[in-house]
Short mmCIF file of C-alpha atoms in Angstrom, two decimals:
data_model
loop_
_atom_site.label_atom_id
_atom_site.label_comp_id
_atom_site.label_asym_id
_atom_site.label_seq_id
_atom_site.Cartn_x
_atom_site.Cartn_y
_atom_site.Cartn_z
CA MET A 1 132.81 137.80 109.81
CA SER A 2 133.72 139.51 106.52
CA SER A 3 132.02 142.62 105.18
CA ASN A 4 130.62 140.55 102.28
CA SER A 5 128.95 138.17 104.72
CA MET A 6 127.53 140.98 106.80
CA GLN A 7 126.22 142.73 103.71
CA MET A 8 124.48 139.54 102.55
CA ILE A 9 122.95 138.94 105.99
CA HIS A 10 121.53 142.48 106.03
CA GLN A 11 120.14 141.94 102.54
CA LEU A 12 118.54 138.62 103.56
CA ARG A 13 116.88 140.25 106.55
CA ALA A 14 115.57 143.02 104.34
CA ASP A 15 114.24 140.48 101.83
CA PHE A 16 112.49 138.56 104.59
CA GLU A 17 110.93 141.74 105.97
CA ARG A 18 109.60 142.56 102.50
CA LEU A 19 108.13 139.06 102.32
CA LEU A 20 106.38 139.56 105.66
CA ALA A 21 105.10 142.92 104.48
CA TRP A 22 103.68 141.33 101.33
CA VAL A 23 101.87 138.64 103.36
CA THR A 24 100.44 141.01 105.95
CA GLY A 25 100.17 144.29 104.01
CA ALA A 26 97.35 145.95 102.12
CA GLU A 27 97.99 144.00 98.91
CA ALA A 28 97.43 140.74 100.75
CA HIS A 29 93.82 141.72 101.47
CA THR A 30 92.96 141.61 97.77
CA ALA A 31 95.26 138.77 96.66
CA THR A 32 93.80 135.37 95.85
CA MET A 33 95.13 132.21 97.44
CA ASP A 34 96.63 131.15 94.10
CA GLN A 35 98.40 134.49 93.64
CA MET A 36 99.81 134.37 97.15
CA GLU A 37 100.92 130.76 96.85
CA ARG A 38 102.73 131.32 93.55
CA CYS A 39 104.41 134.48 94.77
CA LEU A 40 105.56 132.90 98.03
CA PHE A 41 106.92 129.86 96.21
CA ARG A 42 109.12 131.99 93.95
CA GLN A 43 110.21 134.27 96.78
CA VAL A 44 111.10 131.33 99.04
CA LEU A 45 113.18 129.82 96.22
CA ARG A 46 115.07 133.11 95.87
CA LEU A 47 115.52 133.30 99.64
CA GLY A 48 116.84 129.74 99.68
CA PHE A 49 119.30 130.60 96.91
CA ARG A 50 120.67 133.57 98.86
CA LEU A 51 120.90 131.53 102.07
CA LEU A 52 122.81 128.80 100.26
CA GLN A 53 125.11 131.47 98.84
CA LEU A 54 125.74 132.73 102.36
CA PHE A 55 126.47 129.21 103.59
CA VAL A 56 129.08 128.65 100.86
CA MET A 57 130.57 132.11 101.39
CA LYS A 58 131.09 131.42 105.09
CA ARG A 59 132.73 128.06 104.38
CA VAL A 60 135.05 129.64 101.81
CA GLU A 61 135.98 132.42 104.24
CA SER A 62 136.83 129.89 106.95
CA GLU A 63 139.24 127.97 104.71
CA THR A 64 142.89 128.05 105.73
CA HIS A 65 145.69 128.48 103.22
CA ALA A 66 148.28 126.80 105.43
CA PRO A 67 150.02 123.76 103.89
CA LEU A 68 148.14 120.52 104.43
CA THR A 69 148.99 116.82 104.44
CA SER A 70 147.00 114.55 102.17
CA ARG A 71 145.79 111.10 103.17
CA ASP A 72 148.71 109.47 101.36
CA GLY A 73 151.22 111.62 103.26
CA ARG A 74 151.97 114.23 100.60
CA ARG A 75 152.66 117.78 101.72
CA LEU A 76 150.50 120.16 99.66
CA ARG A 77 150.85 123.91 99.49
CA TYR A 78 148.20 126.47 98.71
CA HIS A 79 148.21 127.29 95.00
CA SER A 80 145.25 129.53 94.18
CA GLN A 81 141.49 129.97 94.26
CA LYS A 82 139.74 127.85 91.62
CA PRO A 83 136.17 128.38 90.34
CA ARG A 84 133.39 125.84 90.87
CA ASP A 85 129.81 125.76 89.60
CA TYR A 86 127.07 124.05 91.62
CA PHE A 87 123.54 123.64 90.28
CA SER A 88 121.34 123.50 93.39
CA ILE A 89 117.60 123.05 93.53
CA PHE A 90 117.44 126.84 94.07
CA GLY A 91 119.60 127.71 91.05
CA LYS A 92 123.21 127.86 89.88
CA LEU A 93 125.89 128.89 92.38
CA SER A 94 129.40 129.93 91.34
CA PHE A 95 132.21 130.33 93.86
CA GLU A 96 135.94 129.95 94.25
CA ARG A 97 137.65 127.68 96.76
CA ALA A 98 141.23 126.94 97.75
CA TYR A 99 143.33 124.62 95.60
CA PHE A 100 146.41 122.87 97.02
CA TYR A 101 149.04 121.53 94.65
CA VAL A 102 152.43 119.89 94.31
CA ARG A 103 154.15 119.91 90.93
CA GLY A 104 154.08 116.50 89.29
CA GLN A 105 151.84 114.99 91.98
CA GLY A 106 148.52 116.72 91.37
CA GLY A 107 146.38 118.60 93.85
CA GLN A 108 143.11 118.66 95.73
CA TYR A 109 140.25 120.85 96.93
CA PRO A 110 139.70 120.35 100.69
CA LEU A 111 136.37 122.20 100.66
CA ASP A 112 134.95 119.88 97.99
CA GLU A 113 135.56 116.92 100.28
CA ALA A 114 134.34 118.75 103.39
CA LEU A 115 131.06 119.67 101.67
CA SER A 116 130.78 116.25 99.98
CA LEU A 117 130.22 117.96 96.64
CA PRO A 118 129.16 115.64 93.80
CA GLU A 119 131.65 114.77 91.08
CA ARG A 120 129.53 116.66 88.57
CA CYS A 121 128.11 120.12 89.05
CA TYR A 122 124.50 119.04 89.75
CA SER A 123 123.32 118.71 93.35
CA ASP A 124 122.17 115.38 94.71
CA LEU A 125 118.77 116.80 95.70
CA LEU A 126 118.21 118.32 92.26
CA MET A 127 119.10 115.13 90.38
CA GLU A 128 117.16 112.95 92.83
CA SER A 129 114.07 115.06 92.15
CA ALA A 130 114.61 114.93 88.39
CA GLU A 131 115.16 111.16 88.47
CA LEU A 132 111.93 110.59 90.41
CA LEU A 133 110.09 112.49 87.69
CA GLY A 134 112.00 110.78 84.89
CA VAL A 135 111.86 107.09 85.80
CA ASP A 136 108.15 106.74 85.06
CA GLY A 137 108.14 108.60 81.77
CA ALA A 138 110.21 110.37 79.16
CA TYR A 139 113.20 112.25 80.55
CA SER A 140 112.17 115.35 78.63
CA LYS A 141 108.80 115.45 80.40
CA GLY A 142 110.39 115.09 83.83
CA LEU A 143 112.82 117.89 83.06
CA GLY A 144 109.89 119.94 81.81
CA VAL A 145 108.29 119.68 85.25
CA VAL A 146 111.57 120.77 86.87
CA ALA A 147 111.75 123.77 84.54
CA ARG A 148 108.13 124.73 85.20
CA LEU A 149 108.32 124.44 88.99
CA LEU A 150 111.86 125.56 89.73
CA GLY A 151 112.72 127.64 86.68
CA LEU A 152 115.80 125.48 86.03
CA SER A 153 116.85 124.21 82.62
CA LEU A 154 118.77 120.93 82.78
CA PRO A 155 120.20 119.01 79.81
CA GLU A 156 118.61 115.65 79.14
CA LEU A 157 122.06 114.04 78.96
CA ALA A 158 122.73 114.98 82.60
CA LEU A 159 119.65 113.08 83.74
CA GLU A 160 120.44 110.09 81.52
CA THR A 161 123.98 109.93 82.92
CA CYS A 162 122.82 110.09 86.54
CA VAL A 163 120.18 107.38 86.05
CA THR A 164 122.75 105.14 84.35
CA GLU A 165 125.29 105.60 87.13
CA HIS A 166 122.79 105.05 89.92
CA SER A 167 121.41 101.93 88.25
CA GLN A 168 124.78 100.24 88.73
CA THR A 169 124.13 100.01 92.48
CA VAL A 170 120.69 98.39 92.22
CA LYS A 171 121.87 94.76 92.22
CA ALA A 172 124.22 95.34 95.15
CA TYR A 173 121.48 97.11 97.10
CA TYR A 174 119.00 94.26 96.74
CA ALA A 175 121.67 91.62 97.32
CA GLN A 176 122.49 93.00 100.76
CA LYS A 177 118.85 93.29 101.87
CA ALA A 178 117.72 90.72 104.40
CA ALA A 179 114.88 88.37 103.51
CA PHE A 180 111.40 89.44 104.55
CA PRO A 181 110.20 87.81 107.81
CA SER A 182 108.02 84.78 107.11
CA ALA A 183 105.39 86.20 109.50
CA GLU A 184 104.88 89.05 107.00
CA GLU A 185 104.47 86.72 104.00
CA GLY A 186 101.43 84.97 102.54
CA PRO A 187 101.21 81.22 101.78
CA ILE A 188 101.10 81.65 97.96
CA LEU A 189 104.35 82.59 96.21
CA VAL A 190 103.82 84.31 92.85
CA ALA A 191 106.50 84.89 90.19
CA GLN A 192 105.23 87.03 87.32
CA ALA A 193 106.75 87.90 83.93
CA ASP A 194 105.48 89.93 81.00
CA GLY A 195 107.05 91.27 77.81
CA LYS A 196 106.74 94.99 77.04
CA GLY A 197 107.82 96.78 73.86
CA VAL A 198 110.07 99.76 74.62
CA PRO A 199 110.71 102.40 71.90
CA MET A 200 114.45 102.83 71.41
CA VAL A 201 115.88 106.22 70.50
CA GLY A 202 118.72 105.97 67.98
CA ARG A 203 121.85 108.01 68.67
CA GLU A 204 123.17 107.91 65.13
CA THR A 205 122.26 110.71 62.76
CA ALA A 206 120.24 109.20 59.93
CA ASP A 207 119.54 110.79 56.58
CA LEU A 208 116.30 112.71 56.65
CA LYS A 209 113.60 111.28 54.41
CA VAL A 210 110.69 113.11 52.86
CA ARG A 211 108.49 110.03 53.35
CA ARG A 212 109.23 106.72 55.04
CA GLY A 213 108.68 103.47 53.22
CA LYS A 214 106.54 100.59 54.46
CA GLY A 215 107.98 99.21 57.70
CA ASP A 216 110.50 102.06 57.94
CA LYS A 217 109.54 103.36 61.37
CA LYS A 218 110.93 106.39 63.15
CA THR A 219 111.84 104.36 66.21
CA ARG A 220 112.44 100.68 66.81
CA LYS A 221 111.15 98.73 69.78
CA LYS A 222 113.07 96.34 71.99
CA GLU A 223 111.38 93.90 74.31
CA ALA A 224 111.74 94.57 78.01
CA ILE A 225 110.88 91.77 80.39
CA ALA A 226 108.98 93.08 83.40
CA THR A 227 109.04 90.71 86.36
CA ALA A 228 107.54 90.69 89.82
CA VAL A 229 107.68 88.42 92.85
CA TYR A 230 105.39 88.56 95.86
CA THR A 231 103.36 86.45 98.26
CA ILE A 232 99.64 86.67 98.84
CA GLU A 233 96.77 85.18 100.83
CA PRO A 234 94.25 82.84 99.14
CA TYR A 235 91.18 84.53 97.63
CA CYS A 236 88.56 81.95 96.71
CA ARG A 237 85.99 83.02 94.11
CA THR A 238 83.57 81.43 91.67
CA PRO A 239 83.86 82.06 87.91
CA GLN A 240 80.74 84.24 88.09
CA GLU A 241 82.26 86.37 90.85
CA VAL A 242 85.31 86.99 88.67
CA ILE A 243 82.98 87.92 85.78
CA ASN A 244 81.13 90.37 88.03
CA ALA A 245 84.42 92.02 88.96
CA LEU A 246 85.69 92.21 85.37
CA PHE A 247 82.44 93.60 83.97
CA LYS A 248 81.55 95.79 86.97
CA LYS A 249 78.34 93.91 87.74
CA GLY A 250 76.49 93.48 91.03
CA ASP A 251 77.68 94.64 94.42
CA PRO A 252 81.33 95.63 94.80
CA PRO A 253 83.39 92.57 95.80
CA PRO A 254 84.95 92.42 99.25
CA ASP A 255 88.44 93.79 99.56
CA ARG A 256 90.84 91.36 97.94
CA PRO A 257 94.12 90.52 99.69
CA ALA A 258 97.00 92.82 98.82
CA PRO A 259 100.35 91.36 97.74
CA HIS A 260 103.00 91.12 100.46
CA HIS A 261 106.30 92.88 99.74
CA LYS A 262 105.86 93.01 95.98
CA GLN A 263 109.19 93.49 94.20
CA ILE A 264 109.16 94.66 90.59
CA PHE A 265 112.05 94.55 88.14
CA ALA A 266 112.54 95.11 84.41
CA SER A 267 115.36 94.26 82.04
CA LEU A 268 116.31 94.87 78.41
CA ARG A 269 118.93 92.10 78.52
CA GLY A 270 116.67 89.33 77.29
CA LYS A 271 114.40 86.65 78.68
CA ASP A 272 117.16 84.36 79.95
CA GLN A 273 118.75 86.89 82.30
CA ALA A 274 115.42 88.35 83.42
CA ILE A 275 113.93 84.98 84.37
CA LYS A 276 117.17 83.83 86.02
CA ARG A 277 116.98 86.87 88.29
CA LEU A 278 113.27 86.28 88.88
CA ALA A 279 113.99 82.67 89.88
CA ALA A 280 116.73 83.79 92.25
CA TRP A 281 114.41 86.25 93.97
CA ALA A 282 111.62 83.67 94.14
CA THR A 283 114.04 81.27 95.83
CA ARG A 284 114.82 83.90 98.45
CA ARG A 285 111.10 84.29 99.20
CA ASP A 286 110.45 80.53 99.39
CA GLY A 287 110.30 78.53 102.60
CA GLU A 288 108.20 76.30 104.83
CA HIS A 289 105.52 78.98 105.05
CA ILE A 290 104.81 78.69 101.29
CA CYS A 291 102.01 76.26 100.34
CA GLN A 292 101.49 77.07 96.64
CA ARG A 293 103.83 78.41 93.93
CA VAL A 294 102.41 80.16 90.85
CA ALA A 295 104.22 81.39 87.73
CA LEU A 296 102.06 84.02 86.03
CA THR A 297 102.87 85.01 82.41
CA ASP A 298 101.54 86.46 79.21
CA GLY A 299 100.92 84.11 76.29
CA ALA A 300 104.38 84.35 74.66
CA GLU A 301 105.67 80.81 74.20
CA PRO A 302 109.42 81.65 74.50
CA LEU A 303 108.79 83.39 77.81
CA GLN A 304 106.71 80.48 79.08
CA LYS A 305 109.51 78.05 78.19
CA HIS A 306 111.98 80.06 80.27
CA MET A 307 109.54 80.13 83.19
CA LEU A 308 108.99 76.37 83.03
CA ALA A 309 112.72 75.69 82.83
CA LYS A 310 113.84 78.00 85.63
CA LEU A 311 110.90 77.85 88.06
CA SER A 312 110.49 74.15 88.71
CA GLY A 313 107.71 73.32 91.14
CA PHE A 314 105.65 76.34 90.03
CA THR A 315 102.24 76.03 88.37
CA LEU A 316 102.36 78.04 85.13
CA VAL A 317 99.20 80.13 84.65
CA LEU A 318 98.23 82.35 81.73
CA ASP A 319 97.30 85.74 83.18
CA ILE A 320 93.53 86.04 82.73
CA ILE A 321 93.93 89.67 81.66
CA HIS A 322 95.70 88.55 78.49
CA THR A 323 92.91 86.07 77.78
CA ASP A 324 90.40 88.87 78.27
CA GLU A 325 92.24 91.08 75.75
CA TYR A 326 92.12 88.36 73.08
CA LEU A 327 88.42 87.74 73.63
CA TRP A 328 87.70 91.45 73.14
CA LYS A 329 89.64 91.31 69.85
CA ALA A 330 87.45 88.43 68.72
CA GLY A 331 84.28 90.19 69.87
CA THR A 332 85.26 93.29 67.88
CA ALA A 333 85.93 91.14 64.80
CA ILE A 334 82.40 89.70 65.02
CA TYR A 335 80.33 92.68 66.16
CA GLY A 336 82.46 95.79 65.69
CA GLU A 337 83.28 98.41 68.32
CA THR A 338 79.81 99.77 69.08
CA ASP A 339 77.41 96.81 68.97
CA PRO A 340 76.13 96.13 72.54
CA HIS A 341 76.06 92.40 71.76
CA ARG A 342 79.86 92.46 71.76
CA THR A 343 80.03 92.85 75.54
CA GLU A 344 77.45 90.09 76.06
CA TRP A 345 79.40 87.76 73.78
CA VAL A 346 82.77 88.45 75.47
CA GLU A 347 81.19 87.94 78.90
CA ALA A 348 79.74 84.56 77.89
CA GLN A 349 83.07 83.36 76.45
CA MET A 350 84.97 84.54 79.51
CA LEU A 351 82.59 82.63 81.80
CA ASP A 352 83.32 79.46 79.82
CA ILE A 353 87.07 80.15 79.98
CA LEU A 354 86.93 80.64 83.75
CA SER A 355 84.92 77.43 84.05
CA SER A 356 87.70 75.52 82.19
CA ARG A 357 85.55 75.11 79.08
CA SER A 358 88.06 76.64 76.67
CA ASP A 359 87.37 73.86 74.11
CA ASP A 360 83.84 75.23 73.63
CA VAL A 361 85.15 78.77 73.07
CA ILE A 362 87.76 77.61 70.56
CA ARG A 363 85.13 75.62 68.64
CA ARG A 364 82.82 78.64 68.44
CA LEU A 365 85.63 80.87 67.16
CA GLU A 366 86.62 78.39 64.47
CA ASP A 367 83.01 77.76 63.43
CA LYS A 368 82.39 81.50 63.10
CA ALA A 369 85.62 81.98 61.12
CA ALA A 370 84.51 79.22 58.73
CA THR A 371 81.40 81.22 57.81
CA LEU A 372 83.46 84.25 56.76
CA HIS A 373 85.61 84.84 53.71
CA ARG A 374 88.87 83.08 54.46
CA ARG A 375 91.02 86.10 53.68
CA SER A 376 88.87 88.63 55.53
CA GLN A 377 90.43 90.42 58.47
CA ALA A 378 87.66 89.17 60.79
CA ALA A 379 88.34 85.54 59.87
CA LYS A 380 92.08 86.00 60.38
CA THR A 381 91.48 87.55 63.81
CA LEU A 382 89.16 84.75 64.93
CA ARG A 383 91.61 82.06 63.81
CA SER A 384 94.46 83.88 65.55
CA VAL A 385 92.52 84.07 68.84
CA ALA A 386 91.51 80.40 68.56
CA ASN A 387 95.13 79.37 67.98
CA TYR A 388 96.28 81.51 70.92
CA LEU A 389 93.77 79.85 73.25
CA ARG A 390 94.53 76.33 72.00
CA ARG A 391 98.27 76.73 72.50
CA ASN A 392 97.76 78.09 76.02
CA GLN A 393 95.17 75.55 77.14
CA PRO A 394 97.61 73.72 79.47
CA TYR A 395 97.88 76.96 81.47
CA MET A 396 94.16 77.87 81.52
CA ASP A 397 92.58 75.49 84.03
CA TYR A 398 91.01 78.46 85.80
CA ALA A 399 88.27 76.46 87.51
CA GLU A 400 91.03 74.56 89.32
CA TYR A 401 93.05 77.68 90.05
CA LEU A 402 90.03 79.49 91.53
#
């Protein structure tokens, strides 16, 4: 063992003794739980950093400089010690390791392979943690959490690059997974699709403007198609029971069945590719155990056409949540945001919708719009909601679906 290693081990032991003294000493009797927790967290990170340094130091010390034979049979001689940076979850490590080289044939670092070091300088654990924080929100916010907790500053580009590279393996991962056992599936197969607007960040440097013109937005949106496939048990309810659940009325409903093995995907590559993949996954989940097949969508006609074309044998259903959103728009147009009659009106229309009486709701909307100034915003909203419901009527036979 080298003197450097021994010196570091003595230092680590001294650091640990100081940590024990802090926890058990006089200061600990007046420290709050929060103070102790924060202090220990930082000290343990520092201790982990020094231990990782010691680990790397020992591996570097144990390296041999004797000539080695590469996998392709080349005889490589020791050339020099080359520097390497490694950003661990404890902080940045810098060390030098042996480099073996043959002129004109390149070289290699045996320790890099032995330690399975990543191609880039960021550790797998660090990037895995950052990716988990980044996939559900803006990368900058995820990296902000990393900086706050670990005291590490990572460039946003590093996280973007890692997520992009790892996403390339997603299709292969799911393709090799075995189908779920039919005993763990429900008798209703559901394929779901919904369009979501995703703000796109432009890479090009645009001219700065003092004030944007009408329609000149800072960011543009691109439609992502979110899809899901799962099976579920039947859950029979009356229209009034659905109303009670939506409007939080009466006793809490019994626990509804949970989806079995719900798989969720999203794509920015357009409706055609997204629904093709959804259909392929639905086919994998199909079988003799399936009694009913449901295609659940929002009210976008192009998306519905793709679902009808690629999911034959499925009953297309307009997701009731989208119907609910449109009825609230109409209620606001009639009563405004604060009038208590708005909720009563929406509830009454929703009960008719769930009872497959959408014709009555459409008629009321059009009759009300006719009493308003044709160009008023309220009239436009009511006509828009009526048209939305009329176009989607073939997929709104909720009394039958329930």
